[in-house]
Short mmCIF file of C-alpha atoms in Angstrom, two decimals:
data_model
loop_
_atom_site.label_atom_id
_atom_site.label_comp_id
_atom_site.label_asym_id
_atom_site.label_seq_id
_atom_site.Cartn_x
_atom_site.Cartn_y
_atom_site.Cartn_z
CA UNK A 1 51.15 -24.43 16.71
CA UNK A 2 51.24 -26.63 13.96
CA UNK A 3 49.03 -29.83 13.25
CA UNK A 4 50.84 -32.61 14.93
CA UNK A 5 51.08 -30.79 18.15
CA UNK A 6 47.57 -29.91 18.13
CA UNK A 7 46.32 -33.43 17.90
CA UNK A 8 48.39 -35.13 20.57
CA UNK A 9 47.39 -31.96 22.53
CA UNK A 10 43.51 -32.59 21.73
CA UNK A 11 44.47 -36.58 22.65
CA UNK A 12 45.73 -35.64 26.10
CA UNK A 13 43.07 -33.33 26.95
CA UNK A 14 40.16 -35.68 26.58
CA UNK A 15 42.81 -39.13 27.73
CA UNK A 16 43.12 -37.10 31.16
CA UNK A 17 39.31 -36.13 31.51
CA UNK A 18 38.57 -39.79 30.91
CA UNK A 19 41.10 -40.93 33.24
CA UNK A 20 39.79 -38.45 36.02
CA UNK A 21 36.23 -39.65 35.51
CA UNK A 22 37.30 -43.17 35.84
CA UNK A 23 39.60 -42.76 38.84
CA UNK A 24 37.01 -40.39 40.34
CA UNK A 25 34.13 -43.49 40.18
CA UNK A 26 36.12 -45.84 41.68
CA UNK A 27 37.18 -43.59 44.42
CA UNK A 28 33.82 -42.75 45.09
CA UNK A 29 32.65 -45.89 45.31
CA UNK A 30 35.19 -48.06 46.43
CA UNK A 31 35.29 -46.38 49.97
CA UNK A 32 30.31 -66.49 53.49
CA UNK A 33 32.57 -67.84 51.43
CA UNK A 34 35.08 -65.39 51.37
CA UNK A 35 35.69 -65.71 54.94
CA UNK A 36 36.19 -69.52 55.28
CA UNK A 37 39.37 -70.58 54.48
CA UNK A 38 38.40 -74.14 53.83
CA UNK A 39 36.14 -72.92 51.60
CA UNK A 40 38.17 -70.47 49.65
CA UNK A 41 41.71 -72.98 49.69
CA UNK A 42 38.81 -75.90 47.62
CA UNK A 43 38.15 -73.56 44.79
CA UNK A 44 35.06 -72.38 46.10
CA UNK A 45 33.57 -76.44 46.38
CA UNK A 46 31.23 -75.88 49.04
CA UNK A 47 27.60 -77.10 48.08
CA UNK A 48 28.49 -80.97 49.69
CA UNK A 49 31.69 -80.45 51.20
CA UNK A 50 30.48 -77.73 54.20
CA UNK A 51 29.97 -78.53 57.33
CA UNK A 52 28.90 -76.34 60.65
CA UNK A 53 29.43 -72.47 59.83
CA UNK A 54 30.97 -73.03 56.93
CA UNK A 55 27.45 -74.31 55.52
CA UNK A 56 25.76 -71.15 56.67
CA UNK A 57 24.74 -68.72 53.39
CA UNK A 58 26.45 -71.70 51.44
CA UNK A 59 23.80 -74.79 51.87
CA UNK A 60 22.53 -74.30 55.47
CA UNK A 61 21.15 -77.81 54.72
CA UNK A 62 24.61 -79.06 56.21
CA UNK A 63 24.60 -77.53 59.58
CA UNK A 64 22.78 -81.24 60.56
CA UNK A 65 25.66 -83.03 59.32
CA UNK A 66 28.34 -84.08 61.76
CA UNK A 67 30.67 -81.01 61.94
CA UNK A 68 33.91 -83.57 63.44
CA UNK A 69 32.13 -84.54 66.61
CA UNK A 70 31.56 -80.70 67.92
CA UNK A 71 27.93 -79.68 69.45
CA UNK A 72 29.33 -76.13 69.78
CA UNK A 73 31.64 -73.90 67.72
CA UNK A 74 32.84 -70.65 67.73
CA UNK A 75 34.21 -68.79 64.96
CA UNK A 76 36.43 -66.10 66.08
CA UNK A 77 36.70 -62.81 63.97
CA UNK A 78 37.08 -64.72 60.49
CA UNK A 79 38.80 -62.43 57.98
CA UNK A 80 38.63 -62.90 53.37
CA UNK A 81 39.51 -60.61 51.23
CA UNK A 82 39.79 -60.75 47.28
CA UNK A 83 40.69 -58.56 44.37
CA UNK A 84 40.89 -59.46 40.83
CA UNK A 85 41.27 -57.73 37.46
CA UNK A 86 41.87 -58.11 33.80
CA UNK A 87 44.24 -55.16 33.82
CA UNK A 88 46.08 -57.00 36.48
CA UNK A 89 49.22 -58.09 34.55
CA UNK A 90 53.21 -57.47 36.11
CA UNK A 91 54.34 -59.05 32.45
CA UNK A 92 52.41 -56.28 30.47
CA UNK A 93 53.62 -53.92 32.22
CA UNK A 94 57.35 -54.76 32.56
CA UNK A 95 57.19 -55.29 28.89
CA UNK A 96 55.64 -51.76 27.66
CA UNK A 97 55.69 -49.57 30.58
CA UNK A 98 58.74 -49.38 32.18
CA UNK A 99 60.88 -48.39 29.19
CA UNK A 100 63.46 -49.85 27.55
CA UNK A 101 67.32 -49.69 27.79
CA UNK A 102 69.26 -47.37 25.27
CA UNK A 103 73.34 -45.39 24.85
CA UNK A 104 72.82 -41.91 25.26
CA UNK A 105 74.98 -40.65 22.29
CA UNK A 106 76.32 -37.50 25.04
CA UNK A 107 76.65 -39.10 28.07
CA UNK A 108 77.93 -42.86 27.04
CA UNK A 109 75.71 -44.24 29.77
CA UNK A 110 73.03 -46.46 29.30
CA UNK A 111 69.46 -44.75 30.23
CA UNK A 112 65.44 -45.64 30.03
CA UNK A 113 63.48 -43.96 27.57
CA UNK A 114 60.17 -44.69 26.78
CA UNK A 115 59.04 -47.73 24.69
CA UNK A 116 57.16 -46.97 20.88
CA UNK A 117 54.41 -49.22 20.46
CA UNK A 118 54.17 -51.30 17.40
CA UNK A 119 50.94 -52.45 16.42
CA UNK A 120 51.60 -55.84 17.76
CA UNK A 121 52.47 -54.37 20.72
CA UNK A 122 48.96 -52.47 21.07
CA UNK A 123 47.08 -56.06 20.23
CA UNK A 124 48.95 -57.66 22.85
CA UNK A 125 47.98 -55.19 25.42
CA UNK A 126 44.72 -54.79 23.99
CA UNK A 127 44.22 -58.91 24.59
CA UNK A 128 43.43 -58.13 28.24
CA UNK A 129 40.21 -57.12 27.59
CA UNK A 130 38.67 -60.43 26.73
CA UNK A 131 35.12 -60.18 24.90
CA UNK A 132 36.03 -56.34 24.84
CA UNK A 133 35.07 -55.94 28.38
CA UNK A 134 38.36 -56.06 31.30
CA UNK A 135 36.58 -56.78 35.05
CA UNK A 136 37.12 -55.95 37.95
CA UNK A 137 36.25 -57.41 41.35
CA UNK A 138 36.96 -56.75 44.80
CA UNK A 139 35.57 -58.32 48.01
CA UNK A 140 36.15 -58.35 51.54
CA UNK A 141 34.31 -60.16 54.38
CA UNK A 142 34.50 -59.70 58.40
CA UNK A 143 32.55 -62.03 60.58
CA UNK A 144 33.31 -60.60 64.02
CA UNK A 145 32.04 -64.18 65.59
CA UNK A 146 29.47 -66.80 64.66
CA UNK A 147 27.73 -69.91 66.29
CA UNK A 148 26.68 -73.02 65.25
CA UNK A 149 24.70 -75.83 67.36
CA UNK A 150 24.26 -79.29 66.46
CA UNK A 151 21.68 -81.19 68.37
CA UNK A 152 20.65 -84.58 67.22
CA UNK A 153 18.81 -84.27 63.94
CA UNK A 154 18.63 -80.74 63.78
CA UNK A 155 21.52 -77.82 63.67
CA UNK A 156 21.55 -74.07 63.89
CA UNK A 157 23.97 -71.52 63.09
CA UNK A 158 23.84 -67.40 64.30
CA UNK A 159 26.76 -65.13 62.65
CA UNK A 160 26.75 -61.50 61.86
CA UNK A 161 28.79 -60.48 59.41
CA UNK A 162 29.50 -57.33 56.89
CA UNK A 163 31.01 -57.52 53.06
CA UNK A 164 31.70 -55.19 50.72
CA UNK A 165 31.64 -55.49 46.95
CA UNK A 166 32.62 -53.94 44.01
CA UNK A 167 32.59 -55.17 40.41
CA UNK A 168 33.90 -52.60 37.47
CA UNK A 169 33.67 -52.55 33.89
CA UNK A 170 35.73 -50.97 31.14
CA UNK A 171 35.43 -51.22 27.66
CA UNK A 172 38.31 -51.61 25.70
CA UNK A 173 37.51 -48.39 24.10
CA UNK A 174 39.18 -46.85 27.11
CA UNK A 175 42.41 -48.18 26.12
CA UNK A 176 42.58 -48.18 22.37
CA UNK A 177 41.74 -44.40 22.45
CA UNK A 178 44.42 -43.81 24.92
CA UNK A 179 46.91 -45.85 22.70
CA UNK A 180 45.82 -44.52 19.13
CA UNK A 181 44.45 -41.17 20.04
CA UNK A 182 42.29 -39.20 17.20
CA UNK A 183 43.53 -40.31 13.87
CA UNK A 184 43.56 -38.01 11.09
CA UNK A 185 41.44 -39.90 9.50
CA UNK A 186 38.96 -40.18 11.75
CA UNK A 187 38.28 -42.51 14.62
CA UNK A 188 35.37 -44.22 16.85
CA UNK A 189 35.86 -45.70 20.24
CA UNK A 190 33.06 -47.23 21.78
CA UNK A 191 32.39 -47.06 25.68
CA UNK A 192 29.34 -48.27 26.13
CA UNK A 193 29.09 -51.49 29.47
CA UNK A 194 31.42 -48.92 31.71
CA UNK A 195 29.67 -49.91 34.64
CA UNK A 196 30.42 -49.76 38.03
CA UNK A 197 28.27 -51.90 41.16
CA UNK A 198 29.47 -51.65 44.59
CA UNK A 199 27.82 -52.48 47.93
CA UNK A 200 28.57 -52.76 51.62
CA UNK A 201 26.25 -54.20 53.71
CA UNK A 202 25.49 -55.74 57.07
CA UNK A 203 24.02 -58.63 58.22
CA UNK A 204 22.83 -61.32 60.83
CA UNK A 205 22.36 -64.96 59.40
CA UNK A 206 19.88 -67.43 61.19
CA UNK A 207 19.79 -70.65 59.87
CA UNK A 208 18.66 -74.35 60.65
CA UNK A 209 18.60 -77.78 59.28
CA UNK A 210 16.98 -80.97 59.88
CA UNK A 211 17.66 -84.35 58.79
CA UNK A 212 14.58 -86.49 57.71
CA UNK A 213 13.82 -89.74 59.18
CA UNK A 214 14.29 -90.85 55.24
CA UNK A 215 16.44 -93.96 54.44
CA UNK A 216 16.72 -96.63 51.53
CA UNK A 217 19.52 -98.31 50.26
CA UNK A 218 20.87 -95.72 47.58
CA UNK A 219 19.43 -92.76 49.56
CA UNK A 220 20.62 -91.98 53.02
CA UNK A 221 21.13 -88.14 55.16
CA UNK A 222 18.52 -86.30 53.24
CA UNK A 223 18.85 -83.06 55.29
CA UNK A 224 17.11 -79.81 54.54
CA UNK A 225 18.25 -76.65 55.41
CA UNK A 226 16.74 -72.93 55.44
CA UNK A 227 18.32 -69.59 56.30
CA UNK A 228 17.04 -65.93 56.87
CA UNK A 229 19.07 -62.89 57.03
CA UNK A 230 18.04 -59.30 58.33
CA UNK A 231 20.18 -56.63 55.57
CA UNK A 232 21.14 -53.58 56.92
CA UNK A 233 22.88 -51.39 54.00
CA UNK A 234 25.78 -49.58 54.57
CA UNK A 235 26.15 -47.84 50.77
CA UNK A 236 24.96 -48.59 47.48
CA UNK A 237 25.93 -47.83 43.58
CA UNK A 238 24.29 -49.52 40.91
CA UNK A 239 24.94 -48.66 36.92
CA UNK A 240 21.61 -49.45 35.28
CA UNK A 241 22.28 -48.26 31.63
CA UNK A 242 25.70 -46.76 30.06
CA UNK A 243 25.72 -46.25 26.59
CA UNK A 244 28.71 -43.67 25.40
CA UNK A 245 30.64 -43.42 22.38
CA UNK A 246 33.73 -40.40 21.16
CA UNK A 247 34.39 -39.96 17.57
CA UNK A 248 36.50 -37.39 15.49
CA UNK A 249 36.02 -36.26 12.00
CA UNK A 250 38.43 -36.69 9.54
CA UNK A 251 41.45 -33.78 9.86
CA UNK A 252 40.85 -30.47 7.63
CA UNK A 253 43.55 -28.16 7.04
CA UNK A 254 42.34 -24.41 7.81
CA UNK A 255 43.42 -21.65 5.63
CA UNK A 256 45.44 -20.14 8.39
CA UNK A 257 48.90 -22.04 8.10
CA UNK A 258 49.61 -24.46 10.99
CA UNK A 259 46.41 -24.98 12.03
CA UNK A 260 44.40 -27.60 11.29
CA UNK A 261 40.22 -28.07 12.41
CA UNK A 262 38.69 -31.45 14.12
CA UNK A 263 35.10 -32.28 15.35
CA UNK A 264 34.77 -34.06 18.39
CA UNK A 265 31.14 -36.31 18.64
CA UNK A 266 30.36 -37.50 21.64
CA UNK A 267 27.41 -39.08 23.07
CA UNK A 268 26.35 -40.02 26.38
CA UNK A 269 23.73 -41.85 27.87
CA UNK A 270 24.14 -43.37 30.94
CA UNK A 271 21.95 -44.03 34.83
CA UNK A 272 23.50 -45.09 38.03
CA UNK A 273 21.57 -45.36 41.62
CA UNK A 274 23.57 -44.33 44.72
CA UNK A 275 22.87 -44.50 48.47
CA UNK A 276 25.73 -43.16 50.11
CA UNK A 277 25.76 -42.16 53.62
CA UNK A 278 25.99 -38.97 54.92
CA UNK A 279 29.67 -38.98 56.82
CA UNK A 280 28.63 -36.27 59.07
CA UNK A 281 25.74 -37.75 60.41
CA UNK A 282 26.00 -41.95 59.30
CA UNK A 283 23.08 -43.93 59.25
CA UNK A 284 22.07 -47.30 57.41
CA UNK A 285 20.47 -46.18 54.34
CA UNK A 286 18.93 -49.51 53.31
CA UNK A 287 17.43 -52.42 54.69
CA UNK A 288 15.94 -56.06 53.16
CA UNK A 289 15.91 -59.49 54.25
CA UNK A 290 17.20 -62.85 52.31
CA UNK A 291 16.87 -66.47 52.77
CA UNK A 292 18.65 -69.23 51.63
CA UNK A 293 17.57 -73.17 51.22
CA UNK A 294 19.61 -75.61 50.50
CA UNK A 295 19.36 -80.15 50.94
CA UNK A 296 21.86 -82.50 50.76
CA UNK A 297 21.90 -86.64 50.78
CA UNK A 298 24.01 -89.38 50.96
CA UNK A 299 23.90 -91.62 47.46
CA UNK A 300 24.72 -95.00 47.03
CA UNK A 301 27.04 -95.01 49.79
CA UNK A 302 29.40 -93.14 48.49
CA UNK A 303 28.48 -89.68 47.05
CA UNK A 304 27.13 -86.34 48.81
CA UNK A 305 25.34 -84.71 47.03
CA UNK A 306 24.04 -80.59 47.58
CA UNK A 307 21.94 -78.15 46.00
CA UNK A 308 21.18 -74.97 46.98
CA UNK A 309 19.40 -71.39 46.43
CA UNK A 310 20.93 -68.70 47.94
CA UNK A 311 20.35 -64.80 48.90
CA UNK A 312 17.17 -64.68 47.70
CA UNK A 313 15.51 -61.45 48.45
CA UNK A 314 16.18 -57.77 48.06
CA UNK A 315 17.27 -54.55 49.78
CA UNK A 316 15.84 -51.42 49.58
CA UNK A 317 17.38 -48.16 49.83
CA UNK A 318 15.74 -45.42 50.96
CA UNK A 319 18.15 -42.52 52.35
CA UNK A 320 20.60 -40.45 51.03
CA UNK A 321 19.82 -42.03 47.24
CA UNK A 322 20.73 -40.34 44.27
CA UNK A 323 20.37 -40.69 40.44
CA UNK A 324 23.03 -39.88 38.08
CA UNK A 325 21.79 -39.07 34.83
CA UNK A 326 23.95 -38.17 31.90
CA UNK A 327 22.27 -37.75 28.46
CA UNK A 328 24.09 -35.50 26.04
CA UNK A 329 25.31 -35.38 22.30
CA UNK A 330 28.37 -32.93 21.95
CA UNK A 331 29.99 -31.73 18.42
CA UNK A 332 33.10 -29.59 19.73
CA UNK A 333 35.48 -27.75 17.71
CA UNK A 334 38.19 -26.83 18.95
CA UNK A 335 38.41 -29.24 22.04
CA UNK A 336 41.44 -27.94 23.28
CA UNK A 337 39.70 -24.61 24.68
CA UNK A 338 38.36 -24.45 28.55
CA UNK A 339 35.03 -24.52 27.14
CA UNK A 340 34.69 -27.34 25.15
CA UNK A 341 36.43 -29.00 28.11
CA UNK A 342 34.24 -28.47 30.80
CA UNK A 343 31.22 -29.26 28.41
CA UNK A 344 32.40 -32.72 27.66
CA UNK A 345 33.90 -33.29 31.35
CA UNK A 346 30.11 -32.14 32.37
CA UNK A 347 28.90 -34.65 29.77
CA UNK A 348 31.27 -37.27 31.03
CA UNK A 349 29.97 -37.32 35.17
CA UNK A 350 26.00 -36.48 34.03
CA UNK A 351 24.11 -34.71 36.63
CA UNK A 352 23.16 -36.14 40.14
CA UNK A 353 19.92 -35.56 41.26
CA UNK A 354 17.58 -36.70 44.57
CA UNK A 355 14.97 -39.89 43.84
CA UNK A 356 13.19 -41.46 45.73
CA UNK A 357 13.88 -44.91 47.05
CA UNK A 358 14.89 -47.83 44.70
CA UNK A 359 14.75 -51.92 45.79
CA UNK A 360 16.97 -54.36 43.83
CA UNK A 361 17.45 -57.79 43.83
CA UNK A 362 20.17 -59.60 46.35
CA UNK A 363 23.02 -61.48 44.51
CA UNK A 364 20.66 -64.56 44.16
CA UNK A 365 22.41 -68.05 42.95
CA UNK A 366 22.45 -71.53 42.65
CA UNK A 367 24.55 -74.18 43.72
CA UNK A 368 25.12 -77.18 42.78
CA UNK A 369 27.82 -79.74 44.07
CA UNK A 370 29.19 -83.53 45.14
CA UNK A 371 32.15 -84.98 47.67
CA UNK A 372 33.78 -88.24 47.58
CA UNK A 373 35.16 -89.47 50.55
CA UNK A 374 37.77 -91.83 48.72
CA UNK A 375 39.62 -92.63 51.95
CA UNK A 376 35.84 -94.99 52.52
CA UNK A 377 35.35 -95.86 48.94
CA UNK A 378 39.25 -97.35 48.87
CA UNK A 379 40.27 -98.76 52.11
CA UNK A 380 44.22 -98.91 50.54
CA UNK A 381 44.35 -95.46 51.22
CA UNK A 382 45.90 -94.94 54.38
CA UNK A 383 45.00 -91.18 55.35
CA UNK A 384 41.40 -89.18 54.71
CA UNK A 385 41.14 -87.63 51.08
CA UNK A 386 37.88 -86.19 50.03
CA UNK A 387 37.30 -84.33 46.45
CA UNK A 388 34.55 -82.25 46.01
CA UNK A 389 32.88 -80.13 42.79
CA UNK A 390 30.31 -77.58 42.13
CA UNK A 391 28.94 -75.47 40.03
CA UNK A 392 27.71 -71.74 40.90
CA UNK A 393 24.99 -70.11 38.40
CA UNK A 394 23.84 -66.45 39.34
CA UNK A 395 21.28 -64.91 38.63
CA UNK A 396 21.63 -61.53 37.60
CA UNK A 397 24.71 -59.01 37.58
CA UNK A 398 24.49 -57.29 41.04
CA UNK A 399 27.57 -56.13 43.40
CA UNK A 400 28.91 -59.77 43.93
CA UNK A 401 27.42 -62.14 40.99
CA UNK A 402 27.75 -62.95 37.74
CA UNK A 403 25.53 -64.58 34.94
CA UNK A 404 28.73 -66.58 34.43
CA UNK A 405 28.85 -69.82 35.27
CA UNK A 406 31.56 -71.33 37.42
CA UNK A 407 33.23 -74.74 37.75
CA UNK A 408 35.06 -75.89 41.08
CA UNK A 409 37.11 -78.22 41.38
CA UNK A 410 38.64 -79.03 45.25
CA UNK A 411 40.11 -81.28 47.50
CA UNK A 412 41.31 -82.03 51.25
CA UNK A 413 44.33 -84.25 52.46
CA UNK A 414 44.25 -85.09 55.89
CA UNK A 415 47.59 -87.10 56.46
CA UNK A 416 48.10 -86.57 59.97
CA UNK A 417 44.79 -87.28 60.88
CA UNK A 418 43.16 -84.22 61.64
CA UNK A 419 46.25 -82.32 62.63
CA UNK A 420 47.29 -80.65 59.65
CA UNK A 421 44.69 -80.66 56.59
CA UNK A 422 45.77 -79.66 53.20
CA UNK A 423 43.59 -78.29 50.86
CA UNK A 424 43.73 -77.16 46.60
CA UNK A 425 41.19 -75.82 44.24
CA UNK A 426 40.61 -74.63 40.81
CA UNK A 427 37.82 -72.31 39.67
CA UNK A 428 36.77 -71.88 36.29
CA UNK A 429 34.03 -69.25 34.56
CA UNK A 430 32.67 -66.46 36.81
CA UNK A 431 34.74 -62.91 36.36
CA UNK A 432 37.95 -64.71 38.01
CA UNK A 433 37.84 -67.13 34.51
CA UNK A 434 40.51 -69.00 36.52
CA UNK A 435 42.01 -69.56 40.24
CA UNK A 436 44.19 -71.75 41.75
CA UNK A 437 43.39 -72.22 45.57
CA UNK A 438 46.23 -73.46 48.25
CA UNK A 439 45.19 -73.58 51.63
CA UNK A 440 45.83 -75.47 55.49
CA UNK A 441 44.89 -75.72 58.67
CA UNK A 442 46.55 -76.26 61.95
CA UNK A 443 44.00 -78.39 64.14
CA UNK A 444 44.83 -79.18 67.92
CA UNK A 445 43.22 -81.84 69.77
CA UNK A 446 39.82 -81.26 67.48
CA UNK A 447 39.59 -78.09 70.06
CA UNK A 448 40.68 -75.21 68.07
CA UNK A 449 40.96 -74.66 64.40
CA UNK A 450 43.34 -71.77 62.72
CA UNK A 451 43.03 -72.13 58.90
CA UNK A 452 44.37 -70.09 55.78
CA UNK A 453 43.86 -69.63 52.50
CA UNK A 454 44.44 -67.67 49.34
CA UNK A 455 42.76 -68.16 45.57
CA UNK A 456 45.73 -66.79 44.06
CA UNK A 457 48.69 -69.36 44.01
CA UNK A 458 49.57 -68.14 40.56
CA UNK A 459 51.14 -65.08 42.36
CA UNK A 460 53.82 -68.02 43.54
CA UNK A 461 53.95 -69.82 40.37
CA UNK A 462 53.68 -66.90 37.79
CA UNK A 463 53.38 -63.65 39.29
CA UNK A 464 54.23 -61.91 35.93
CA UNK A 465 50.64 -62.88 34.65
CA UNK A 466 48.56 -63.22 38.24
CA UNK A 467 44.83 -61.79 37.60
CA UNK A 468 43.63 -62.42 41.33
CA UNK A 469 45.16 -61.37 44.61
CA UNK A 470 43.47 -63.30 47.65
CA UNK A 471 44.03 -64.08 51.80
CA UNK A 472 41.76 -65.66 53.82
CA UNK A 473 42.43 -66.37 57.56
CA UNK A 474 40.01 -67.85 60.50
CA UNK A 475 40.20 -69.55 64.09
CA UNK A 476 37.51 -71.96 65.69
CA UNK A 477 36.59 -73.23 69.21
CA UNK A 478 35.28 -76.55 68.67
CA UNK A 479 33.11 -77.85 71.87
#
């Protein structure tokens, strides 16, 4: 065997152990606002711009704002789901890996054959992992029904609902060693923020809000608003710590012709927390509580404005939980025999041991937000218009948040008053970086609501370079 051969052989052994460690996480694992389609359609706006059930986990303060006329509605098995990546790119990969047209000298015809990467080429797919780090997010939310109750100053919202979560990392290092391989030379590809954090969880929302008998002439509607939640948790996986790194030594040539000697370094030191029920015999194997607060207030006759706090609390899981450990340093030679694979694959998963319970923090955040009714501000305008924007700032990097701040931008057209709203939003920051919400609604009599949504019209306007895939459906009774 002689030296080229052995190297892309040595590159394909540890590409697919990497690859089957990766695919074998997420498989593992990955088995409010989400669900409002007036929400989701405005970019996320939601911190003035809710009203009724759309306010609850959002700024419950706005459940005692008029919710257009109703005392009672009904939300009726309210359905969001969202999935977004870096790696999510139709242009990349029509460009690099699908092939490319070329004569077959025997045949005359025209065939695909595989594409060689340039350099340029490498950078360019390389670009989609921005900061060194491509993300991942995927969320889905089922509110089977909900109720909200406005009565005079005060208004109260019950749903139950259940969401799941998951938000993956990968370095970049993933990719470049899977383009480049081991260079003679000697190479080092850094792995370290591979994280995955997934969740599915359960939970029953009670919230209220009041409006104070407050009034001057710039401040008017000063609501407050509080909500509790009981948790119950379906499954858990949290990466605490994942520091990894794979190096080669420079190529030697052995004394026995066509063979050639590399050492593999590899390091690994890594913790993730699982709760993950027993299929057999399911139970929850968590359970916390959260609350939310929110107020909102009417300014100068013309601006809402809301702030809120929500999710605060924490979960703990105490059944079926699990540590996964891995702390190794490897120096193979040689790493195309069965041994030195199985000791870096055993390096690669770490070791999964019992614990005992473990609490962490909900997806806490704040919210921040105005609306303009412009329709009352300019009486020219002959149909309802409102424009709202927020900003979202979590506060830590659990299943469903982000230290990255987000911008929203929305906005609601109502030109056949009340009969068919139209709603756009953009969303900037966050792990999305950017979305471009489209959503309506098809209102009859002010009775019953059926709404949709998706944060992904890019797919419409350029699907070759879409990140985000989104659809978000609901009906209401309106009494």
């Amino acid at each position: 065997m002689n030296i080229t051969t052995r190297f892309f052989n040595t590159a394909s052994v540890v590409s697919g152990l990497l690859l089957m460690s990766m695919a074998m996480t997420t498989l593992l694992y990955a088995g409010g606002d989400k669900y409002s389609p007036r929400i989701t359609s405005m970019g996320r706006s939601f911190t003035a711009s809710s009203r009724g059930l759309d306010a609850v986990g959002m700024n419950p303060a706005n459940l005692a704002l008029n919710d257009r006329d109703a005392t009672i509605t009904i939300n009726v098995v309210p359905l969001g789901l969202s999935i977004g990546s870096d790696m999510l790119n139709l242009e990349i990969y029509n460009k690099f890996f699908t092939g490319e047209e070329q004569l077959n000298p025997v045949t005359g015809k025209m065939e695909r054959v595989g594409k060689e990467l340039s350099d340029k080429d490498k950078t360019e797919i390389l670009d989609l992992f921005p900061g060194g780090i491509a993300r991942t997010q995927f969320t889905t939310e089922l509110a089977p029904i909900g109720l909200s109750v406005q009565a005079g100053d005060f208004g109260f919202a019950l749903v139950p609902s259940i969401q799941m979560v998951v938000n993956q990392d990968m370095p970049k290092g993933y990719l470049e060693f899977l383009l480049n391989g081991f260079a003679p030379e000697g190479s080092t590809y850094d792995l370290s923020g591979t994280a995955i954090n997934a969740s599915a969880v359960a939970e029953v929302n009670f919230s209220a809000a009041y409006m104070l008998p407050f009034s001057t002439p710039d401040i008017d509607e000063v609501t407050i608003g509080f909500g509790a939640k009981y948790l119950i948790g379906i499954g858990y996986v949290i990466t605490d710590k994942y520091t990894s790194s794979i190096s080669n030594t420079p190529l030697v040539i052995t004394q026995v012709p066509g063979q050639s000697l590399t050492t593999l370094n590899a390091n690994f030191d890594f913790l993730q927390f699982t709760a993950i029920p027993d299929m057999d015999s399911p139970e929850p194997v968590g359970t916390g509580m959260g609350f939310d607060v929110g107020i909102s207030a009417f300014l100068f006759n013309s601006v809402r404005f809301g702030a809120s706090v929500t999710d605060i609390g924490s979960i703990t899981w105490d059944k079926q939980t699990k540590a996964v450990i891995g702390s190794a340093n490897l120096t193979i030679e040689g790493i195309a025999e069965t041994a030195a694979q199985e000791s870096l694959k055993t390096a690669f998963k770490g070791r999964t041991i019992d614990t005992t319970g473990f609490t962490f923090d909900l997806p806490t955040a704040m919210h921040m937000g105005v609306a303009v009714q412009l329709d009352d501000v300019f009486d020219v305008l002959p149909f309802r218009w409102m424009v709202a924007a927020d900003m979202h700032l979590g506060f830590n990097e659990v299943a469903g948040n982000t230290k990255l701040a987000q911008y929203s931008l929305g906005m609601e057209l109502d030109p056949l008053a009340g009969w068919l709203p139209l709603r756009t939003g953009i969303l900037v920051g966050g792990r999305e970086r950017f979305a471009w919400s489209l959503g309506f609604g098809i209102h009859l009599a002010n009775t019953f609501d059926l709404d949709f949504a998706t944060q992904s019209i890019a797919i419409i306007t350029n699907p070759n370079s879409f990140r985000t895939g989104s659809f978000t459906m609901g009906m209401r009774l309106r009494l």
